[in-house]
Short mmCIF file of C-alpha atoms and ligand atoms in Angstrom, two decimals:
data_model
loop_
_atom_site.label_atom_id
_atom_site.label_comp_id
_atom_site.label_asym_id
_atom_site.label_seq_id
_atom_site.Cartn_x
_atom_site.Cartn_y
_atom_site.Cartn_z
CA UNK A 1463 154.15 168.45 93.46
CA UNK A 1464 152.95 172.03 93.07
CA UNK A 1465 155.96 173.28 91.40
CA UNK A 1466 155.69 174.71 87.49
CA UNK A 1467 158.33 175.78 86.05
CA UNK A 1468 156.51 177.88 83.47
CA UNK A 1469 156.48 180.32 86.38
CA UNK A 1470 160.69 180.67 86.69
CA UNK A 1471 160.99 180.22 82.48
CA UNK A 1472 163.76 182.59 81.11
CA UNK A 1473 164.92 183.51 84.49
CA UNK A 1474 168.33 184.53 85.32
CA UNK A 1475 168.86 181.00 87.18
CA UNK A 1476 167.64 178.94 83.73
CA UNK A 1477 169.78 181.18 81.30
CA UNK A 1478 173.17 180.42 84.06
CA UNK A 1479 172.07 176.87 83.54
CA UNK A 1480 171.28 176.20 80.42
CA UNK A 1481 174.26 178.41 79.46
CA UNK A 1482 176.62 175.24 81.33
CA UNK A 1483 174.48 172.77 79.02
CA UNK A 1484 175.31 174.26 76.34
CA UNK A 1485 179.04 174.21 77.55
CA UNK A 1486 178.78 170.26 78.72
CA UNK A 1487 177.19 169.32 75.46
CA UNK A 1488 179.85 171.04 73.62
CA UNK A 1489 182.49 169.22 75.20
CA UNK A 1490 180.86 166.24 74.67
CA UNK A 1491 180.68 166.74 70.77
CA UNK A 1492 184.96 167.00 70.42
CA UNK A 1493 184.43 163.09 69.81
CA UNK A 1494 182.12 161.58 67.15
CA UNK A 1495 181.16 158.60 69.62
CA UNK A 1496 177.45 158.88 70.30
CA UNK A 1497 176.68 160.21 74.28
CA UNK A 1498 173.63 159.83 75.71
CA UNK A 1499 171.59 162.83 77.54
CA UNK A 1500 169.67 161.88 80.94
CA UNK A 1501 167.68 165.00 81.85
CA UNK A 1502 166.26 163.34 85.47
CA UNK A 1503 163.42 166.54 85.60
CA UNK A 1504 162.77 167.50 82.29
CA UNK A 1505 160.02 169.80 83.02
CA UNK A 1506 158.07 170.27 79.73
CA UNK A 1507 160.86 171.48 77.38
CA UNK A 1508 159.31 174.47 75.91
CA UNK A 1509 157.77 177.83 77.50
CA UNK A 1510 155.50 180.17 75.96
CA UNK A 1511 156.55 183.16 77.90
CA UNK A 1512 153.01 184.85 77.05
CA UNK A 1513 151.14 182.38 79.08
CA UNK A 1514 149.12 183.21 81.96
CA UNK A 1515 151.89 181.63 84.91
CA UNK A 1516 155.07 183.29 82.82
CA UNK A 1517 153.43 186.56 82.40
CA UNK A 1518 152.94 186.66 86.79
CA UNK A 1519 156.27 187.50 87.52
CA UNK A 1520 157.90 188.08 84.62
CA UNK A 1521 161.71 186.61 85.51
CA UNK A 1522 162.59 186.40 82.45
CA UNK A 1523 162.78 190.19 82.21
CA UNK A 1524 165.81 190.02 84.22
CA UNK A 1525 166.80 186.85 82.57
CA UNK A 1526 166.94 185.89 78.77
CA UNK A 1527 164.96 189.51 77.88
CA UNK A 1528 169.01 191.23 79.06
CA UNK A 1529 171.00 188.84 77.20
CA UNK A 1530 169.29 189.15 74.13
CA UNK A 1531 169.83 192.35 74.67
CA UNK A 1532 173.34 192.37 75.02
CA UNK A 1533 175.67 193.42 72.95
CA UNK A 1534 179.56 191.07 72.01
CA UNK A 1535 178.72 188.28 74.44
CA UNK A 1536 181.65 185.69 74.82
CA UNK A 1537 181.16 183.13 72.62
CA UNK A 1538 179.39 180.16 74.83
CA UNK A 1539 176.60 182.97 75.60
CA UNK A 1540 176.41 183.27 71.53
CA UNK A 1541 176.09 179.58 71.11
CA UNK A 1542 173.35 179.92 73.84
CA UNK A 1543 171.29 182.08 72.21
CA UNK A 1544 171.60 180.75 68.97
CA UNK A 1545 169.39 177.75 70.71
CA UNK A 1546 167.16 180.17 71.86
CA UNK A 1547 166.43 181.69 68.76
CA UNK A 1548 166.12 178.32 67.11
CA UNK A 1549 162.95 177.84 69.44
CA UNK A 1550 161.51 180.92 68.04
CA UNK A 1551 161.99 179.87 64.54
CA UNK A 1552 160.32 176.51 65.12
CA UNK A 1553 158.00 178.45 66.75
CA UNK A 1554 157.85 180.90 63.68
CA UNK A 1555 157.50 183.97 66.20
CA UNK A 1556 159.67 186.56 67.48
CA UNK A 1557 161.57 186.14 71.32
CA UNK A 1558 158.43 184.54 72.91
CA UNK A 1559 159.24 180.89 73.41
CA UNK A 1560 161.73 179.77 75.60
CA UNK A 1561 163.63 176.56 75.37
CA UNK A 1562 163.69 174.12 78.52
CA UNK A 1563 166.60 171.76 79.26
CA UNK A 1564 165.12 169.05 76.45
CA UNK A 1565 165.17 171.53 73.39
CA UNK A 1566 168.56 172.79 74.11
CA UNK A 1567 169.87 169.13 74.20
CA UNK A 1568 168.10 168.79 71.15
CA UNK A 1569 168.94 171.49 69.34
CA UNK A 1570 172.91 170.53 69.83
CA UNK A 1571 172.14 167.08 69.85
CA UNK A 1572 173.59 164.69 66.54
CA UNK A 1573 172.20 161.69 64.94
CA UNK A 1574 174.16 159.13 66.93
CA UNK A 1575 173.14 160.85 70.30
CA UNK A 1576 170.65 160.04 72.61
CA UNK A 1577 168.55 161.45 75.09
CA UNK A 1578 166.39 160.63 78.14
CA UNK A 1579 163.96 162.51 79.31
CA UNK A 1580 162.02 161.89 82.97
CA UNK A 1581 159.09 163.90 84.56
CA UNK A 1582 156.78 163.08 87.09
CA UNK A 1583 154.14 165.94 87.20
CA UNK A 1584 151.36 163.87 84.57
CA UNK A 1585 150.41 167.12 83.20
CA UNK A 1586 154.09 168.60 82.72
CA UNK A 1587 154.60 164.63 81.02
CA UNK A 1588 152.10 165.06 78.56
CA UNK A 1589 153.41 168.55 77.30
CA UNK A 1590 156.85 166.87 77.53
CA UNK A 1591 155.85 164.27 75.32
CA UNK A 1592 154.05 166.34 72.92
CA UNK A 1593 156.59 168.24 72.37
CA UNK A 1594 159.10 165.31 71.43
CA UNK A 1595 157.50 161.93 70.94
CA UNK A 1596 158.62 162.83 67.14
CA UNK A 1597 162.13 162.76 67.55
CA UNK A 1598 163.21 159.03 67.30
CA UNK A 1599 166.32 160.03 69.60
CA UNK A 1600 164.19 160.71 72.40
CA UNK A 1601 162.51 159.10 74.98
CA UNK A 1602 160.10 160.67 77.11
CA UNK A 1603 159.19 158.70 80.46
CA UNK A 1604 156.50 159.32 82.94
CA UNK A 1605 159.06 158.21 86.30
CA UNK A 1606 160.72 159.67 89.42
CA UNK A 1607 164.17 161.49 88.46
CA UNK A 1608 166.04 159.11 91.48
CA UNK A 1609 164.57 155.85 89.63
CA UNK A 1610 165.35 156.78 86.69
CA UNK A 1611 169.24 157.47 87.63
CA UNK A 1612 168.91 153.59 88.49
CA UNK A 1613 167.19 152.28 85.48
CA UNK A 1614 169.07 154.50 82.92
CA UNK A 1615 172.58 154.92 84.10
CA UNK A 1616 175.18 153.38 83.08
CA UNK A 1617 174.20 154.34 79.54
CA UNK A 1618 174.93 151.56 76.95
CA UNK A 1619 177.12 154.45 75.35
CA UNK A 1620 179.37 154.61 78.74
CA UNK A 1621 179.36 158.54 77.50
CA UNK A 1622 177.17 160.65 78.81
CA UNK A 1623 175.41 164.15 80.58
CA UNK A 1624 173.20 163.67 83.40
CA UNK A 1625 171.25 166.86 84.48
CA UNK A 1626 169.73 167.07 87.41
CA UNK A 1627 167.32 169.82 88.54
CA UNK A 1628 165.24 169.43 91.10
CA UNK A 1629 162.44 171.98 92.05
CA UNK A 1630 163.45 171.76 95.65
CA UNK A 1631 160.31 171.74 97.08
CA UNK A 1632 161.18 169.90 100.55
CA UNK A 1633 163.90 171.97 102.98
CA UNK A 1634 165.98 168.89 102.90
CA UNK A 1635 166.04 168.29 98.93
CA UNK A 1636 169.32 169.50 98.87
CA UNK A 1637 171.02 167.24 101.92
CA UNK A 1638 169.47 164.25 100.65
CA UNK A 1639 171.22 164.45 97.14
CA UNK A 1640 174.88 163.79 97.80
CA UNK A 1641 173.93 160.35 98.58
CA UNK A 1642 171.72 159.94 95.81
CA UNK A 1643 174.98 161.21 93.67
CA UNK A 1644 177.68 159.28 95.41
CA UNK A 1645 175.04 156.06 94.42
CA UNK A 1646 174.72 157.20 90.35
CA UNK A 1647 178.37 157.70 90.61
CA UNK A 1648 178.67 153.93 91.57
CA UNK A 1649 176.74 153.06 88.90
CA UNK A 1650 178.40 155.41 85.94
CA UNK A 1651 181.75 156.60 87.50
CA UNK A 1652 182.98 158.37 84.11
CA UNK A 1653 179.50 160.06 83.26
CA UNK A 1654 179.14 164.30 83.80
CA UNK A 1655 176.25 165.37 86.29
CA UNK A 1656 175.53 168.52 86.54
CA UNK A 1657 173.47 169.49 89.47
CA UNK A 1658 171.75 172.93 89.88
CA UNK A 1659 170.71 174.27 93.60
CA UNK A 1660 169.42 176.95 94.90
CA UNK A 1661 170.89 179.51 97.12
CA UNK A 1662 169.04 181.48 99.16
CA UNK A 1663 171.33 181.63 102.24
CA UNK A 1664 174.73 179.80 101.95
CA UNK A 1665 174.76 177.29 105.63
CA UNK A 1666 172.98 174.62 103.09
CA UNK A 1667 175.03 174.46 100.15
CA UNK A 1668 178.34 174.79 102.21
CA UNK A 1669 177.46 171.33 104.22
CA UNK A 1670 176.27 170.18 100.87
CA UNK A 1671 179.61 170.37 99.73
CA UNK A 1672 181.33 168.88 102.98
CA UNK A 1673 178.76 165.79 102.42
CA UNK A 1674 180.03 165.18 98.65
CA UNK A 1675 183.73 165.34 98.86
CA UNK A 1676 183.09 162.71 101.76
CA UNK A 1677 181.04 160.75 99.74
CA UNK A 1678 182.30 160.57 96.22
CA UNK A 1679 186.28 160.84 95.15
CA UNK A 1680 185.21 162.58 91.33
CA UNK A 1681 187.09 165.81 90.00
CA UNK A 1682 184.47 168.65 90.88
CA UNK A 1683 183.93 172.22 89.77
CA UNK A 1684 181.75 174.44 91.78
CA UNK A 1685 180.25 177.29 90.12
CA UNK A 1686 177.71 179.88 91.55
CA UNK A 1687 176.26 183.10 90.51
CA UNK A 1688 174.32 185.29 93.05
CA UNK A 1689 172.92 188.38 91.47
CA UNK A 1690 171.49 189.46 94.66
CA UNK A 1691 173.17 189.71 98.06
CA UNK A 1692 172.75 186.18 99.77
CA UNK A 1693 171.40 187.03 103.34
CA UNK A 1694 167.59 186.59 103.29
CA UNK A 1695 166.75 182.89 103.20
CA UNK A 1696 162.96 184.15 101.37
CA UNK A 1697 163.69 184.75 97.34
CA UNK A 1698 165.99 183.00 94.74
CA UNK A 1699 169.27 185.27 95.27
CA UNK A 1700 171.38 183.12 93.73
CA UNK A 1701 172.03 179.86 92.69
CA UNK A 1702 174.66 177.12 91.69
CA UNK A 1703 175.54 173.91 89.68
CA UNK A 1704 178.11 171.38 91.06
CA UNK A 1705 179.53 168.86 88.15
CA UNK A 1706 181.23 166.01 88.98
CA UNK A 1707 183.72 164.90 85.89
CA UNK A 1708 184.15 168.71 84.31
CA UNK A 1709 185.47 168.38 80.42
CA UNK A 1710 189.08 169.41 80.22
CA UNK A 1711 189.43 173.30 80.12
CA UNK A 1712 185.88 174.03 81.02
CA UNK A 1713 186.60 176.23 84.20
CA UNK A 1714 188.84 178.37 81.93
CA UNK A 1715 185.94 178.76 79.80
CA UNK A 1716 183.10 179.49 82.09
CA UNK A 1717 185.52 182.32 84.16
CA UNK A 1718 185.06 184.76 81.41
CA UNK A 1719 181.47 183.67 80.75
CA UNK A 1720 179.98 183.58 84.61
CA UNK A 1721 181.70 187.00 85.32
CA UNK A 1722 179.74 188.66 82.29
CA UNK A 1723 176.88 187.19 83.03
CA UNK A 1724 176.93 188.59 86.52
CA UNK A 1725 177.85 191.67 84.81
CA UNK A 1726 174.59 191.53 82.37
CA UNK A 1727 171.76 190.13 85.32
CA UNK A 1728 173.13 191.65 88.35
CA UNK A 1729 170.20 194.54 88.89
CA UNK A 1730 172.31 196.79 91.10
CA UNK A 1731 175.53 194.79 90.72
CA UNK A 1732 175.15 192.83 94.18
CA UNK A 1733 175.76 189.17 95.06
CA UNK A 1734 178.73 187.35 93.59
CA UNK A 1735 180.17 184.71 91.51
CA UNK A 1736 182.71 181.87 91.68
CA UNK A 1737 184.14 178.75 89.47
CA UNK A 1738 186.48 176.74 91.38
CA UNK A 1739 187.60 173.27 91.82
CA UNK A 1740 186.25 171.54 95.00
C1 SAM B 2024 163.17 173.06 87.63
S1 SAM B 2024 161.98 172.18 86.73
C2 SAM B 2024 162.89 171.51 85.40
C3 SAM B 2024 163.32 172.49 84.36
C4 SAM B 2024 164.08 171.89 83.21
N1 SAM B 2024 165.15 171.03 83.65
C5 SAM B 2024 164.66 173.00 82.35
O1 SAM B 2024 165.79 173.44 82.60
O2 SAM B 2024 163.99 173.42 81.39
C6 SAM B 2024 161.74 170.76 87.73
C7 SAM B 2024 160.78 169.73 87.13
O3 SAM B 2024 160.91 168.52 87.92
C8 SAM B 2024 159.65 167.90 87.99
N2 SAM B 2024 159.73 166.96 89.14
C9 SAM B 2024 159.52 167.22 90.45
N3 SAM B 2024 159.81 166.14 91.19
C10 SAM B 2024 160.22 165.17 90.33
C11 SAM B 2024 160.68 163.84 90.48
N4 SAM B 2024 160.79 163.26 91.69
N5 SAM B 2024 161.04 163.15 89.38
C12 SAM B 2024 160.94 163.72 88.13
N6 SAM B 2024 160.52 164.99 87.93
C13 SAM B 2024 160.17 165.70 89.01
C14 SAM B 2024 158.69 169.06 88.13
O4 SAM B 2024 157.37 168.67 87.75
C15 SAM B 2024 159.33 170.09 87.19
O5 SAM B 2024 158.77 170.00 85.90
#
């Protein structure tokens, strides 16, 4: 496990994603019945984007640094960045922490919700649960993203968001996970997963796609933003997040949202973008 996300924070493939969390959690708050929140790889939930590994590369330039900077974003990318400013003000600082997955769900999270929270790197886990153990709603578990689908799901709720974001550190990560899906789906057919991927040349994710709509019989919305062109199979030109069980009306929402985001982190306006039911 040699992956640290601290490297990627604020990057244009985190603010796409945690953009659709916002959206999913959202949805999930048009009822008042509790939901519960499974994030299967939290990561540590809170960046300093002046630290050492952030500060390398610098994504977040061309990432949550342009969308701050933007000016009459559509109101999901509002809602987005009011959770990122609410990290700074717990912070009490000015645009240098970012919010991971876990403070996001947080932030939008009320008292009758739960979350879940599993990470496997021991270091990553202690940050994790530093940054948390506080909030009774929370609970923050040293274990293996695919175990914890089985031990957590279904939620005693029988409402819930399941994110799942792997660092895809093996070739294969991505061919091995419509089974592991199709099996959470047995086990919580109603719940929302969102799944983020990669895309650094498209072969992959297209026979990803074959393998879930033969393996799982769930309404599906595909949605992918490349902000480079997708042809060299050696950097991060794009990437994508598959959710099984969309909320009514959300690919309406996200059309307007993806194509000005693409607008905003697209350096010389390459690559693409595309919401559609699969
Ligand atoms: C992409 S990062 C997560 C970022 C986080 N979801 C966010 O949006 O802020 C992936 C995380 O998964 C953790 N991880 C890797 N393999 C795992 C596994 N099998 N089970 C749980 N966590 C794992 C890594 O240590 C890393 O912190």
């Amino acid at each position: 496990m040699n992956y640290r996300h601290s490297y990627h924070a604020g990057n244009f493939a985190d603010v796409f994603k945690h953009i659709i969390l916002v959206a999913l959690i959202n949805a999930l708050k048009q009822k008042d019945k509790a939901f519960c929140y499974l994030d299967t790889h939290a990561g540590v939930g809170m960046y300093d984007l002046k630290d050492p590994t952030t500060q390398k590369i610098k994504e977040y330039e061309n990432g949550i640094e342009k969308i701050l900077a933007s000016s009459n974003p559509p109101k999901l990318i509002q809602d987005y960045i009011d959770c990122v400013r609410a990290a700074h003000a717990a912070n009490h600082t000015n645009c240098r922490y970012y919010p991971g997955s876990p403070a996001i769900a947080q932030h939008l999270m009320r008292p009758q919700d739960r979350a879940i929270l599993t990470e496997l790197h021991p270091d990553d886990f202690k940050l994790l649960k530093n940054n948390f153990h506080y909030d009774k709603r929370i609970g923050v578990h040293l274990q293996d993203a695919y175990q914890g689908l089985k031990a957590f799901l279904p939620p005693k709720e029988r409402r819930g968001l399941i994110l799942i974001d792997p660092p895809y550190e093996k070739p294969d990560e991505l061919a091995d996970l419509s089974a592991i899906l199709a099996h959470a789906v047995t086990r919580f057919e109603t719940g929302i997963y969102a799944l983020w991927y990669p895309i650094k040349v498209i072969q992959p994710v297209e026979r990803f796609y074959k393998a879930v709509k033969q393996n799982i019989s769930r309404p599906m919305l595909r949605i992918e933003l490349s902000i480079y062109p997708e042809n060299s199979g050696t950097q991060l030109n794009g990437c994508g997040i598959l959710i099984i069980n969309p909320p009514w009306k959300l690919e309406e929402e996200l059309q307007p949202v993806i194509a000005n985001l693409w607008e905003t982190l697209s350096p010389t306006k390459q690559g693409r973008y595309e919401i559609k039911m699969v």
